[in-house]
Structures are given as structure tokens and as C-alpha cells.
mmCIF file of C-alpha atoms in Angstrom:
data_model
loop_
_atom_site.group_PDB
_atom_site.id
_atom_site.type_symbol
_atom_site.label_atom_id
_atom_site.label_comp_id
_atom_site.label_asym_id
_atom_site.label_seq_id
_atom_site.Cartn_x
_atom_site.Cartn_y
_atom_site.Cartn_z
ATOM 1 C CA MET A 1 101.539 -148.261 -15.094
ATOM 2 C CA GLY A 2 101.368 -149.203 -18.818
ATOM 3 C CA ARG A 3 98.641 -149.470 -21.170
ATOM 4 C CA LEU A 4 97.080 -152.875 -20.596
ATOM 5 C CA THR A 5 95.782 -153.158 -24.137
ATOM 6 C CA GLY A 6 99.320 -152.823 -25.697
ATOM 7 C CA GLY A 7 102.572 -154.766 -25.464
ATOM 8 C CA ASP A 8 100.970 -158.091 -24.635
ATOM 9 C CA PRO A 9 100.943 -160.497 -27.624
ATOM 10 C CA SER A 10 97.774 -162.368 -26.408
ATOM 11 C CA LEU A 11 94.585 -160.525 -27.255
ATOM 12 C CA LEU A 12 92.569 -162.883 -24.959
ATOM 13 C CA ARG A 13 94.843 -162.266 -22.044
ATOM 14 C CA ARG A 14 94.511 -158.625 -22.496
ATOM 15 C CA ILE A 15 90.746 -158.768 -22.636
ATOM 16 C CA ASN A 16 90.619 -161.076 -19.588
ATOM 17 C CA SER A 17 92.950 -158.415 -17.676
ATOM 18 C CA ALA A 18 90.520 -155.674 -18.406
ATOM 19 C CA VAL A 19 87.497 -157.744 -17.325
ATOM 20 C CA VAL A 20 88.865 -158.568 -13.964
ATOM 21 C CA LEU A 21 90.241 -155.228 -13.310
ATOM 22 C CA GLN A 22 86.975 -153.544 -14.001
ATOM 23 C CA ALA A 23 85.207 -156.110 -11.761
ATOM 24 C CA LEU A 24 87.635 -155.089 -8.957
ATOM 25 C CA ARG A 25 87.102 -151.389 -9.729
ATOM 26 C CA ASP A 26 83.407 -151.581 -9.631
ATOM 27 C CA SER A 27 83.304 -153.573 -6.354
ATOM 28 C CA PRO A 28 81.895 -151.850 -3.376
ATOM 29 C CA ASP A 29 84.392 -149.839 -1.553
ATOM 30 C CA GLY A 30 84.616 -148.293 1.702
ATOM 31 C CA PRO A 31 83.687 -149.047 5.332
ATOM 32 C CA GLY A 32 81.875 -152.340 5.820
ATOM 33 C CA ALA A 33 82.362 -153.374 2.192
ATOM 34 C CA GLU A 34 84.204 -156.756 1.803
ATOM 35 C CA ALA A 35 86.866 -156.905 -1.173
ATOM 36 C CA PRO A 36 86.073 -159.689 -3.492
ATOM 37 C CA THR A 37 87.665 -163.210 -3.245
ATOM 38 C CA LEU A 38 88.901 -165.217 -6.186
ATOM 39 C CA THR A 39 85.528 -167.059 -6.020
ATOM 40 C CA ASP A 40 83.643 -163.826 -6.374
ATOM 41 C CA LEU A 41 85.639 -162.698 -9.268
ATOM 42 C CA VAL A 42 85.156 -165.937 -11.115
ATOM 43 C CA ARG A 43 81.509 -165.389 -10.685
ATOM 44 C CA LEU A 44 81.521 -161.659 -11.592
ATOM 45 C CA THR A 45 83.667 -162.190 -14.698
ATOM 46 C CA GLY A 46 82.631 -165.631 -15.872
ATOM 47 C CA LEU A 47 86.207 -166.646 -16.428
ATOM 48 C CA SER A 48 87.751 -169.829 -15.260
ATOM 49 C CA ARG A 49 89.482 -169.867 -11.636
ATOM 50 C CA PRO A 50 93.063 -170.688 -13.229
ATOM 51 C CA THR A 51 92.593 -167.618 -15.472
ATOM 52 C CA VAL A 52 91.465 -165.316 -12.757
ATOM 53 C CA GLU A 53 94.382 -166.458 -10.650
ATOM 54 C CA GLY A 54 96.844 -165.676 -13.448
ATOM 55 C CA VAL A 55 95.280 -162.301 -14.229
ATOM 56 C CA VAL A 56 95.156 -161.126 -10.632
ATOM 57 C CA GLU A 57 98.844 -162.040 -9.948
ATOM 58 C CA GLY A 58 99.777 -160.111 -13.100
ATOM 59 C CA LEU A 59 97.586 -157.105 -11.943
ATOM 60 C CA ILE A 60 99.445 -157.314 -8.689
ATOM 61 C CA ALA A 61 102.691 -157.190 -10.215
ATOM 62 C CA ALA A 62 101.423 -154.199 -12.047
ATOM 63 C CA GLY A 63 100.717 -152.435 -8.993
ATOM 64 C CA LEU A 64 97.153 -152.055 -9.908
ATOM 65 C CA VAL A 65 95.543 -154.580 -7.568
ATOM 66 C CA LEU A 66 96.368 -155.318 -3.770
ATOM 67 C CA ALA A 67 95.770 -158.348 -1.923
ATOM 68 C CA ALA A 68 93.621 -157.188 1.101
ATOM 69 C CA GLU A 69 94.589 -157.752 4.657
ATOM 70 C CA PRO A 70 92.475 -160.578 6.341
ATOM 71 C CA GLY A 71 89.102 -158.839 7.737
ATOM 72 C CA GLU A 72 89.990 -155.722 5.677
ATOM 73 C CA GLY A 73 86.659 -154.062 4.601
ATOM 74 C CA GLY A 74 84.437 -156.656 6.588
ATOM 75 C CA THR A 75 84.082 -158.820 9.724
ATOM 76 C CA ARG A 76 86.577 -161.455 10.651
ATOM 77 C CA ARG A 77 85.552 -165.117 10.514
ATOM 78 C CA GLN A 78 86.796 -168.216 12.199
ATOM 79 C CA GLY A 79 89.117 -170.387 10.267
ATOM 80 C CA ARG A 80 91.551 -169.473 7.365
ATOM 81 C CA PRO A 81 90.248 -166.472 5.585
ATOM 82 C CA ALA A 82 89.865 -166.556 1.715
ATOM 83 C CA ARG A 83 92.149 -164.247 -0.094
ATOM 84 C CA ARG A 84 90.484 -160.992 -1.100
ATOM 85 C CA PHE A 85 91.751 -158.284 -3.496
ATOM 86 C CA ARG A 86 90.967 -154.791 -4.165
ATOM 87 C CA PHE A 87 91.538 -152.279 -6.893
ATOM 88 C CA ARG A 88 94.325 -149.711 -6.051
ATOM 89 C CA ALA A 89 92.628 -146.412 -6.766
ATOM 90 C CA GLU A 90 95.663 -144.734 -5.142
ATOM 91 C CA ALA A 91 97.888 -146.262 -7.812
ATOM 92 C CA GLY A 92 97.621 -143.260 -9.766
ATOM 93 C CA HIS A 93 96.015 -139.697 -9.966
ATOM 94 C CA LEU A 94 94.018 -137.386 -12.223
ATOM 95 C CA LEU A 95 93.891 -133.687 -12.564
ATOM 96 C CA GLY A 96 90.983 -131.597 -14.012
ATOM 97 C CA VAL A 97 91.902 -128.001 -14.851
ATOM 98 C CA GLU A 98 89.751 -124.984 -15.864
ATOM 99 C CA ILE A 99 91.396 -122.141 -17.452
ATOM 100 C CA GLY A 100 88.889 -119.179 -17.358
ATOM 101 C CA SER A 101 88.732 -115.489 -17.951
ATOM 102 C CA HIS A 102 89.113 -114.508 -14.197
ATOM 103 C CA ARG A 103 90.438 -117.803 -12.585
ATOM 104 C CA VAL A 104 92.326 -121.081 -12.906
ATOM 105 C CA ALA A 105 90.837 -123.909 -10.993
ATOM 106 C CA ALA A 106 92.080 -127.514 -10.518
ATOM 107 C CA LEU A 107 90.667 -130.684 -9.042
ATOM 108 C CA LEU A 108 92.698 -133.826 -8.022
ATOM 109 C CA SER A 109 91.290 -137.445 -8.009
ATOM 110 C CA ASP A 110 92.334 -141.066 -7.656
ATOM 111 C CA LEU A 111 91.852 -143.552 -10.363
ATOM 112 C CA ARG A 112 88.007 -144.217 -9.224
ATOM 113 C CA GLY A 113 87.470 -140.475 -9.659
ATOM 114 C CA GLY A 114 87.304 -139.847 -5.838
ATOM 115 C CA MET A 115 87.967 -136.230 -5.134
ATOM 116 C CA LEU A 116 91.244 -135.565 -3.089
ATOM 117 C CA GLY A 117 91.427 -131.923 -3.380
ATOM 118 C CA SER A 118 90.837 -128.689 -5.086
ATOM 119 C CA THR A 119 92.344 -125.155 -5.431
ATOM 120 C CA VAL A 120 91.363 -122.000 -7.280
ATOM 121 C CA ARG A 121 93.617 -118.804 -8.204
ATOM 122 C CA GLU A 122 92.308 -115.654 -9.475
ATOM 123 C CA VAL A 123 93.632 -114.335 -12.757
ATOM 124 C CA PRO A 124 93.383 -110.985 -14.401
ATOM 125 C CA GLU A 125 91.089 -111.151 -17.301
ATOM 126 C CA SER A 126 93.944 -109.177 -19.203
ATOM 127 C CA ALA A 127 96.578 -111.755 -18.463
ATOM 128 C CA SER A 128 98.619 -112.861 -21.537
ATOM 129 C CA ALA A 129 98.823 -116.444 -22.579
ATOM 130 C CA ASP A 130 102.177 -117.010 -20.932
ATOM 131 C CA GLU A 131 100.928 -115.364 -17.707
ATOM 132 C CA ARG A 132 97.787 -117.493 -17.563
ATOM 133 C CA LEU A 133 99.840 -120.696 -18.357
ATOM 134 C CA GLU A 134 102.204 -120.007 -15.408
ATOM 135 C CA GLN A 135 99.259 -119.703 -12.994
ATOM 136 C CA VAL A 136 98.377 -123.197 -14.147
ATOM 137 C CA ARG A 137 101.890 -124.362 -13.351
ATOM 138 C CA ALA A 138 101.702 -122.663 -10.159
ATOM 139 C CA VAL A 139 98.525 -124.144 -8.823
ATOM 140 C CA VAL A 140 99.308 -127.869 -9.644
ATOM 141 C CA PRO A 141 102.197 -128.263 -7.138
ATOM 142 C CA GLU A 142 100.166 -126.430 -4.701
ATOM 143 C CA LEU A 143 97.330 -128.904 -4.946
ATOM 144 C CA LEU A 144 99.667 -132.054 -5.057
ATOM 145 C CA ARG A 145 101.582 -130.897 -1.993
ATOM 146 C CA ALA A 146 98.368 -130.356 0.039
ATOM 147 C CA ALA A 147 97.245 -133.871 -0.979
ATOM 148 C CA GLY A 148 100.441 -135.536 -0.494
ATOM 149 C CA VAL A 149 100.715 -136.657 -4.199
ATOM 150 C CA THR A 150 103.628 -136.729 -6.304
ATOM 151 C CA ARG A 151 103.727 -135.302 -9.763
ATOM 152 C CA GLY A 152 104.888 -138.659 -11.163
ATOM 153 C CA SER A 153 101.778 -140.226 -10.136
ATOM 154 C CA LEU A 154 99.803 -138.358 -12.561
ATOM 155 C CA ARG A 155 98.160 -140.438 -15.243
ATOM 156 C CA ALA A 156 96.369 -138.013 -17.203
ATOM 157 C CA VAL A 157 95.389 -134.108 -16.988
ATOM 158 C CA GLY A 158 92.097 -132.933 -18.456
ATOM 159 C CA VAL A 159 91.746 -129.185 -19.335
ATOM 160 C CA GLY A 160 88.549 -127.023 -19.979
ATOM 161 C CA SER A 161 89.295 -123.899 -21.858
ATOM 162 C CA PRO A 162 87.307 -121.258 -23.685
ATOM 163 C CA GLY A 163 87.204 -121.361 -27.545
ATOM 164 C CA ILE A 164 87.072 -123.804 -30.494
ATOM 165 C CA VAL A 165 89.386 -126.625 -29.549
ATOM 166 C CA GLU A 166 90.889 -129.154 -32.210
ATOM 167 C CA ALA A 167 91.577 -132.697 -31.634
ATOM 168 C CA ASP A 168 95.170 -132.116 -30.930
ATOM 169 C CA GLY A 169 94.640 -129.649 -27.983
ATOM 170 C CA THR A 170 95.061 -126.370 -30.161
ATOM 171 C CA VAL A 171 92.701 -123.414 -29.636
ATOM 172 C CA ARG A 172 91.837 -122.716 -33.245
ATOM 173 C CA LEU A 173 89.561 -119.639 -32.081
ATOM 174 C CA CYS A 174 89.080 -117.814 -28.802
ATOM 175 C CA THR A 175 87.727 -114.232 -28.234
ATOM 176 C CA ALA A 176 87.643 -114.635 -24.415
ATOM 177 C CA LEU A 177 91.248 -114.795 -23.553
ATOM 178 C CA PRO A 178 94.229 -112.623 -24.894
ATOM 179 C CA GLY A 179 96.612 -114.504 -27.111
ATOM 180 C CA TRP A 180 94.472 -117.768 -26.998
ATOM 181 C CA THR A 181 93.641 -117.904 -30.743
ATOM 182 C CA GLY A 182 96.129 -120.522 -32.424
ATOM 183 C CA LEU A 183 97.591 -121.497 -28.981
ATOM 184 C CA PRO A 184 98.812 -125.259 -29.080
ATOM 185 C CA LEU A 185 97.542 -125.587 -25.401
ATOM 186 C CA ALA A 186 98.032 -129.211 -24.962
ATOM 187 C CA GLN A 187 101.474 -129.077 -26.498
ATOM 188 C CA ARG A 188 102.377 -126.305 -24.055
ATOM 189 C CA LEU A 189 101.153 -128.023 -20.987
ATOM 190 C CA ARG A 190 102.845 -131.173 -21.791
ATOM 191 C CA ARG A 191 106.085 -129.538 -21.132
ATOM 192 C CA SER A 192 104.982 -129.490 -17.495
ATOM 193 C CA PHE A 193 103.460 -133.151 -17.222
ATOM 194 C CA ARG A 194 104.802 -136.510 -18.077
ATOM 195 C CA CYS A 195 101.366 -137.778 -19.045
ATOM 196 C CA PRO A 196 98.770 -137.172 -21.551
ATOM 197 C CA VAL A 197 97.062 -133.678 -21.537
ATOM 198 C CA LEU A 198 93.604 -133.531 -23.158
ATOM 199 C CA VAL A 199 91.998 -130.303 -23.844
ATOM 200 C CA GLU A 200 88.217 -129.636 -24.178
ATOM 201 C CA ASN A 201 86.020 -126.647 -24.675
ATOM 202 C CA ASP A 202 84.758 -125.309 -21.353
ATOM 203 C CA ALA A 203 80.984 -125.777 -22.266
ATOM 204 C CA ASN A 204 81.570 -129.269 -23.516
ATOM 205 C CA ALA A 205 83.443 -130.139 -20.409
ATOM 206 C CA ALA A 206 80.532 -128.665 -18.225
ATOM 207 C CA ALA A 207 78.244 -130.732 -20.323
ATOM 208 C CA VAL A 208 80.268 -133.907 -19.422
ATOM 209 C CA ALA A 209 80.367 -132.843 -15.596
ATOM 210 C CA GLU A 210 76.465 -132.388 -15.330
ATOM 211 C CA HIS A 211 76.151 -135.704 -17.060
ATOM 212 C CA TRP A 212 78.500 -137.435 -14.693
ATOM 213 C CA LYS A 213 77.850 -135.805 -11.388
ATOM 214 C CA GLY A 214 75.299 -132.958 -11.814
ATOM 215 C CA ALA A 215 71.753 -132.218 -12.998
ATOM 216 C CA GLY A 216 72.123 -134.469 -15.901
ATOM 217 C CA VAL A 217 72.867 -137.815 -14.223
ATOM 218 C CA GLY A 218 70.942 -140.548 -16.009
ATOM 219 C CA CYS A 219 70.094 -138.329 -19.018
ATOM 220 C CA ASP A 220 71.976 -139.127 -22.384
ATOM 221 C CA ASP A 221 70.311 -136.106 -24.451
ATOM 222 C CA LEU A 222 71.242 -132.983 -22.708
ATOM 223 C CA ALA A 223 72.610 -129.545 -23.299
ATOM 224 C CA VAL A 224 74.434 -127.186 -20.936
ATOM 225 C CA VAL A 225 74.456 -123.507 -21.386
ATOM 226 C CA LEU A 226 77.119 -121.430 -19.885
ATOM 227 C CA ALA A 227 75.058 -118.301 -19.739
ATOM 228 C CA GLY A 228 76.744 -115.124 -19.965
ATOM 229 C CA LEU A 229 76.742 -112.041 -22.334
ATOM 230 C CA SER A 230 78.221 -114.307 -25.029
ATOM 231 C CA PRO A 231 76.799 -117.734 -23.931
ATOM 232 C CA GLY A 232 78.444 -121.096 -25.002
ATOM 233 C CA ALA A 233 76.842 -124.505 -24.961
ATOM 234 C CA GLY A 234 77.865 -128.133 -24.725
ATOM 235 C CA SER A 235 75.782 -131.000 -25.604
ATOM 236 C CA LEU A 236 75.455 -134.890 -25.258
ATOM 237 C CA ILE A 237 73.601 -136.742 -27.964
ATOM 238 C CA GLY A 238 72.770 -140.444 -27.185
ATOM 239 C CA GLY A 239 75.350 -140.306 -24.355
ATOM 240 C CA ARG A 240 78.320 -139.094 -26.666
ATOM 241 C CA LEU A 241 79.771 -135.584 -26.415
ATOM 242 C CA HIS A 242 78.854 -133.831 -29.583
ATOM 243 C CA ARG A 243 81.733 -131.542 -30.726
ATOM 244 C CA GLY A 244 80.728 -131.089 -34.281
ATOM 245 C CA TYR A 245 82.710 -131.647 -37.405
ATOM 246 C CA GLY A 246 85.597 -128.917 -36.312
ATOM 247 C CA GLY A 247 84.709 -128.607 -32.755
ATOM 248 C CA ALA A 248 82.371 -125.501 -33.047
ATOM 249 C CA ALA A 249 79.240 -127.035 -32.101
ATOM 250 C CA GLY A 250 77.296 -125.079 -29.488
ATOM 251 C CA GLU A 251 78.860 -121.735 -30.111
ATOM 252 C CA ILE A 252 75.311 -119.948 -29.729
ATOM 253 C CA GLY A 253 77.070 -116.807 -28.513
ATOM 254 C CA ALA A 254 77.599 -115.987 -32.395
ATOM 255 C CA LEU A 255 74.010 -116.055 -33.163
ATOM 256 C CA HIS A 256 73.836 -112.202 -32.929
ATOM 257 C CA LEU A 257 76.068 -112.181 -35.920
ATOM 258 C CA LEU A 258 72.915 -113.013 -38.025
ATOM 259 C CA GLY A 259 72.005 -109.325 -37.355
ATOM 260 C CA ARG A 260 68.796 -109.795 -35.601
ATOM 261 C CA GLU A 261 69.807 -108.627 -32.060
ATOM 262 C CA ALA A 262 71.977 -106.400 -30.081
ATOM 263 C CA THR A 263 75.762 -107.156 -29.638
ATOM 264 C CA PRO A 264 76.644 -108.926 -26.344
ATOM 265 C CA GLU A 265 78.271 -105.860 -24.920
ATOM 266 C CA GLU A 266 74.727 -103.866 -25.487
ATOM 267 C CA THR A 267 72.491 -106.526 -23.929
ATOM 268 C CA LEU A 268 72.915 -105.531 -20.337
ATOM 269 C CA SER A 269 73.849 -101.861 -20.809
ATOM 270 C CA THR A 270 71.803 -99.790 -18.560
ATOM 271 C CA PRO A 271 73.300 -96.142 -19.088
ATOM 272 C CA GLY A 272 74.046 -96.548 -22.651
ATOM 273 C CA GLN A 273 77.605 -97.525 -21.948
ATOM 274 C CA PRO A 274 78.168 -101.215 -23.276
ATOM 275 C CA LEU A 275 79.351 -103.709 -20.702
ATOM 276 C CA HIS A 276 82.488 -105.786 -21.334
ATOM 277 C CA PRO A 277 81.367 -109.360 -21.880
ATOM 278 C CA LEU A 278 83.873 -110.688 -19.346
ATOM 279 C CA ASP A 279 83.105 -108.066 -16.553
ATOM 280 C CA ASP A 280 81.152 -110.440 -14.255
ATOM 281 C CA ALA A 281 81.157 -108.058 -11.433
ATOM 282 C CA ALA A 282 79.487 -105.350 -13.645
ATOM 283 C CA VAL A 283 76.842 -107.873 -14.884
ATOM 284 C CA ALA A 284 76.103 -109.043 -11.487
ATOM 285 C CA ARG A 285 75.257 -105.357 -10.376
ATOM 286 C CA VAL A 286 72.889 -105.023 -13.102
ATOM 287 C CA PHE A 287 70.888 -108.003 -11.905
ATOM 288 C CA GLU A 288 71.077 -106.860 -8.313
ATOM 289 C CA ARG A 289 69.642 -103.374 -9.325
ATOM 290 C CA ALA A 290 66.906 -105.068 -11.157
ATOM 291 C CA ARG A 291 65.905 -106.908 -8.152
ATOM 292 C CA GLY A 292 66.025 -103.739 -6.335
ATOM 293 C CA GLY A 293 63.329 -102.195 -8.564
ATOM 294 C CA ASP A 294 65.688 -100.158 -10.989
ATOM 295 C CA ALA A 295 63.701 -99.668 -14.123
ATOM 296 C CA ARG A 296 66.618 -99.625 -16.476
ATOM 297 C CA ALA A 297 68.227 -102.586 -14.987
ATOM 298 C CA ARG A 298 65.008 -104.635 -15.363
ATOM 299 C CA GLU A 299 64.761 -103.629 -19.146
ATOM 300 C CA ALA A 300 68.415 -104.777 -19.263
ATOM 301 C CA VAL A 301 67.741 -108.057 -17.630
ATOM 302 C CA GLU A 302 64.590 -108.696 -19.738
ATOM 303 C CA ARG A 303 66.789 -108.123 -22.986
ATOM 304 C CA PHE A 304 69.329 -110.362 -21.395
ATOM 305 C CA VAL A 305 66.745 -113.207 -20.850
ATOM 306 C CA ARG A 306 65.107 -112.741 -24.149
ATOM 307 C CA ARG A 307 68.339 -113.113 -25.877
ATOM 308 C CA LEU A 308 69.183 -116.257 -23.880
ATOM 309 C CA VAL A 309 65.855 -117.754 -24.781
ATOM 310 C CA HIS A 310 66.409 -117.144 -28.511
ATOM 311 C CA ASP A 311 69.872 -118.737 -28.309
ATOM 312 C CA VAL A 312 68.735 -121.653 -26.350
ATOM 313 C CA ALA A 313 65.751 -122.087 -28.360
ATOM 314 C CA ALA A 314 67.909 -122.455 -31.511
ATOM 315 C CA LEU A 315 69.961 -125.127 -29.873
ATOM 316 C CA VAL A 316 66.838 -126.947 -28.572
ATOM 317 C CA LEU A 317 65.118 -126.931 -32.116
ATOM 318 C CA ALA A 318 68.353 -128.343 -33.642
ATOM 319 C CA LEU A 319 69.070 -130.974 -31.048
ATOM 320 C CA ASP A 320 65.707 -131.740 -29.335
ATOM 321 C CA PRO A 321 67.532 -132.518 -25.824
ATOM 322 C CA GLU A 322 65.610 -133.990 -22.872
ATOM 323 C CA LEU A 323 67.125 -131.408 -20.532
ATOM 324 C CA VAL A 324 68.819 -128.070 -20.633
ATOM 325 C CA VAL A 325 71.002 -127.082 -17.677
ATOM 326 C CA VAL A 326 71.859 -123.485 -17.127
ATOM 327 C CA GLY A 327 75.247 -122.928 -15.735
ATOM 328 C CA GLY A 328 77.945 -120.243 -15.830
ATOM 329 C CA TRP A 329 77.503 -117.078 -13.737
ATOM 330 C CA ALA A 330 73.662 -117.278 -14.376
ATOM 331 C CA ALA A 331 73.453 -120.527 -12.530
ATOM 332 C CA GLY A 332 72.920 -118.708 -9.199
ATOM 333 C CA MET A 333 70.236 -116.488 -10.673
ATOM 334 C CA ASP A 334 67.015 -118.252 -10.206
ATOM 335 C CA SER A 335 65.092 -115.426 -11.999
ATOM 336 C CA VAL A 336 66.401 -116.699 -15.331
ATOM 337 C CA LEU A 337 64.842 -120.118 -14.947
ATOM 338 C CA VAL A 338 61.155 -119.381 -14.950
ATOM 339 C CA PRO A 339 60.943 -117.087 -18.064
ATOM 340 C CA LEU A 340 63.426 -119.383 -19.795
ATOM 341 C CA ARG A 341 61.145 -122.314 -19.212
ATOM 342 C CA GLU A 342 58.019 -120.337 -20.166
ATOM 343 C CA GLU A 343 59.538 -118.714 -23.409
ATOM 344 C CA LEU A 344 61.113 -122.314 -24.488
ATOM 345 C CA ALA A 345 57.459 -123.727 -24.269
ATOM 346 C CA ARG A 346 56.360 -121.067 -26.735
ATOM 347 C CA TYR A 347 59.162 -121.539 -29.070
ATOM 348 C CA CYS A 348 59.947 -125.111 -29.127
ATOM 349 C CA LEU A 349 57.979 -128.045 -30.637
ATOM 350 C CA ARG A 350 58.864 -130.150 -27.579
ATOM 351 C CA PRO A 351 59.989 -128.069 -24.647
ATOM 352 C CA PRO A 352 62.914 -129.696 -22.608
ATOM 353 C CA ARG A 353 63.186 -129.806 -19.042
ATOM 354 C CA VAL A 354 65.157 -126.825 -17.715
ATOM 355 C CA GLU A 355 67.412 -127.011 -14.613
ATOM 356 C CA LEU A 356 70.148 -124.913 -12.929
ATOM 357 C CA SER A 357 73.631 -126.334 -12.535
ATOM 358 C CA VAL A 358 74.245 -128.307 -9.631
ATOM 359 C CA LEU A 359 78.014 -128.138 -9.815
ATOM 360 C CA GLY A 360 78.086 -124.296 -10.207
ATOM 361 C CA ASP A 361 81.646 -122.936 -10.547
ATOM 362 C CA ALA A 362 83.307 -126.302 -10.197
ATOM 363 C CA ALA A 363 81.460 -127.626 -13.608
ATOM 364 C CA VAL A 364 84.322 -127.017 -16.069
ATOM 365 C CA ALA A 365 87.038 -128.445 -14.026
ATOM 366 C CA THR A 366 84.912 -131.548 -12.932
ATOM 367 C CA GLY A 367 84.144 -132.156 -16.515
ATOM 368 C CA ALA A 368 88.043 -131.700 -17.371
ATOM 369 C CA LEU A 369 88.584 -134.385 -14.681
ATOM 370 C CA ARG A 370 86.060 -136.753 -16.203
ATOM 371 C CA LEU A 371 87.984 -136.276 -19.545
ATOM 372 C CA ALA A 372 91.171 -137.473 -17.874
ATOM 373 C CA LEU A 373 89.336 -140.355 -16.145
ATOM 374 C CA ASP A 374 87.761 -141.427 -19.586
ATOM 375 C CA HIS A 375 91.307 -141.567 -21.104
ATOM 376 C CA VAL A 376 92.642 -143.725 -18.203
ATOM 377 C CA GLU A 377 89.618 -146.130 -18.236
ATOM 378 C CA GLU A 378 90.027 -146.653 -22.026
ATOM 379 C CA GLN A 379 93.520 -147.735 -21.139
ATOM 380 C CA LEU A 380 92.840 -149.889 -18.205
ATOM 381 C CA PHE A 381 89.532 -151.454 -19.243
ATOM 382 C CA ALA A 382 89.590 -151.412 -22.985
ATOM 383 C CA VAL A 383 86.288 -149.457 -22.778
ATOM 384 C CA GLU A 384 84.677 -148.600 -26.177
ATOM 385 C CA GLY A 385 82.659 -145.533 -26.612
ATOM 386 C CA THR A 386 83.232 -143.403 -23.474
ATOM 387 C CA VAL A 387 81.233 -140.196 -23.157
ATOM 388 C CA THR A 388 84.190 -138.140 -24.314
ATOM 389 C CA ALA A 389 85.910 -140.369 -26.837
ATOM 390 C CA ARG A 390 86.601 -138.811 -30.268
ATOM 391 C CA ARG A 391 85.249 -140.699 -33.151
#
């Protein structure tokens, strides 16, 4: 499957191909839905019938469109049925991969973004960069085999990773994963795939996911906070992912460096022994003890919420989002939501709506998958200004 916007000397033909293909892709699909006829496509695209006929034949030859069987997707009628056509979502596949402190997760979809499978593999937080990348290479064949998909059908791979990520997929700075700073992540992963590999910061990927399939559907100005001892945030402004000049937008976990608060390790410390920022199990135990009435744990949780409020308030005052989505391991902790709303109302000139993540643990991988889908859609449909497109 080649890039439809390249190689053909006729700009008009390329545009027509993209218009017809998008009309087919956006047509209703599933039980009871009828695939469009040539007449339908003429109406939907505004192109002439001869033009549509020529484009459809070319798309069939490229393997992107299929002539539907008579009666497929609808009821049979008397007489000779009109030819119907459908977009071949199965003509290629996409991967969304999360590389985190404790796990590697992957999602597989077709060219419509329809989910075909998922897998998760635990990884020690102390794993080296090579060991972590080896786990990525191990989960992908496992996922492809389970779905009956060949590696050669992959058209793009999106990856969500902690750290400040440059446009070429190099991790410029990362304190969460050993050996990650300076890692040419996209370049290393391209050795395992014969398709583009696109790398994005994990909080940015989560923001894209919540906008696509989560709490932020229909909202073009939102911030997603991956709440932890060292929180990070991703945001959309006017429907576009906001990375900042150097990819460091949303690094609110560094606000303690201004010197006004405890370090992340001290925030949830109950016996005076600092917690490791990546020790999710220890953090969860503090919250559990707080719910059970432990006074020290309650004080620690109050410190955590106060710090989270300050971090999020700084982000809200700068961006004025309509919605703040709280994700990360705090996504399942409803106790965070009410005080966050109340305190943001005190600090912010226009308090945003605050909701918990709908996608939970799947947010980063889902956003990475959307990154891959956006890349393919730019190729297939000559789309301008996708959510994740770099300026």
C-alpha cells in the first residue's frame, strides 16, 4: 500500500482518490449496513460518475477497496443488483505500544481503528533499556499471532514513552526509566518493523486517547494529568496536541524544583522513609491505610492531593482548558476527584470540569495507536491538521 499523495503526477487525481476513499471509509459498516454504490459515491463526493468509476478501479487494484458481494451488508433485491464497494479496513494493521516503568502493553487495530487484540507484559522497574526493548519485541509477535495478522501488514507503529521526546523519536530526557535519556527510541524500534515508528510522550498519548475514545470526546481544549508522585500532563489546544517548542510542555512534575514544596519522594512518606516515585504498590498501600483511618496515611494523602492541586492549577491557569482528565494510577481513586474540583475552584479564574479517565491503564497505548492511525490517514486521505500532526 503506497502513499496515495505521491508518485502520481496528477494532483487532481490524487485528490479525487483521497475523497472517494474517505467516503468509503466513513460509510456505515457492520451488520445491516449497505456498502455504497457508484451512484452513492457520486452523491457523497460531488465528482462525476466517470471520475468515480476510474478512481474506484484504481483503489481496487491498490488493494484498498473491494467490490462487495451482491446482498452483502444489506437485503437482496429483485433484478440485477447495483455494484457496491467497501473500504478494506483489513488491508493493513496498526500497533499502539506503551513502554512504562512496570509494563509493556500493545494494542492492534485495523485501518479503521477497530480493535483486534491487546497484550500486556510486566517489566521490572530496574530493567535496562535493552531489556525493556526486548520485551517490546517479544509482545508484538505474540499479539500478531493471536489475531492472525502478519508482521508485513503493519502500516505504522505508535509508541508512548515517559520523557521528553523529540520529533525524530529520540528521548531527550527521562528520569523514569534506566538508560532512557538520549535513547534513539524510534530508530531502535525501526529495526524490528518495516513501517514508520512514531514515538510520543506518554501523557501526550493519553491526552490524544481521551479525546478520541475517552472522557474528552468532543472537547478540543483539554488537559490529561497522569497523576503520580511525579505527575505529567498532556494537552490539546484547539483540537491540536500541544507539545511545546522542544516537547517539554506539561512536565508539571518538575514544579517542586521551584523550591516551594517537598520532593515527590517525600510527598506520600508516612514513617519518614521516602517512597520511590515508581513504587506504585507502596503508594497504593498508603491510600488504603488512609481509607482505613490511619492518621499518618491521611496526612500523606492530603499532602499528595495538595501538591496535585498546585501542579494542576498551574497548568489550568496557563492553558484555561475546558476539561481536566485525571489518569495514571490515581484514575481509580475517586477520593482525589472531589478535593481537586474544590481546590481548583479556589485557585483558578475559570475552573475547568474535572473527570476521571475512562480508559484507565489503556490510555497511553490507545493514544499511541491513534498516533499510528493519524499517520496512515494523512497518507491515505491527504488529511491536513490531524490531532497529532507536528507543525
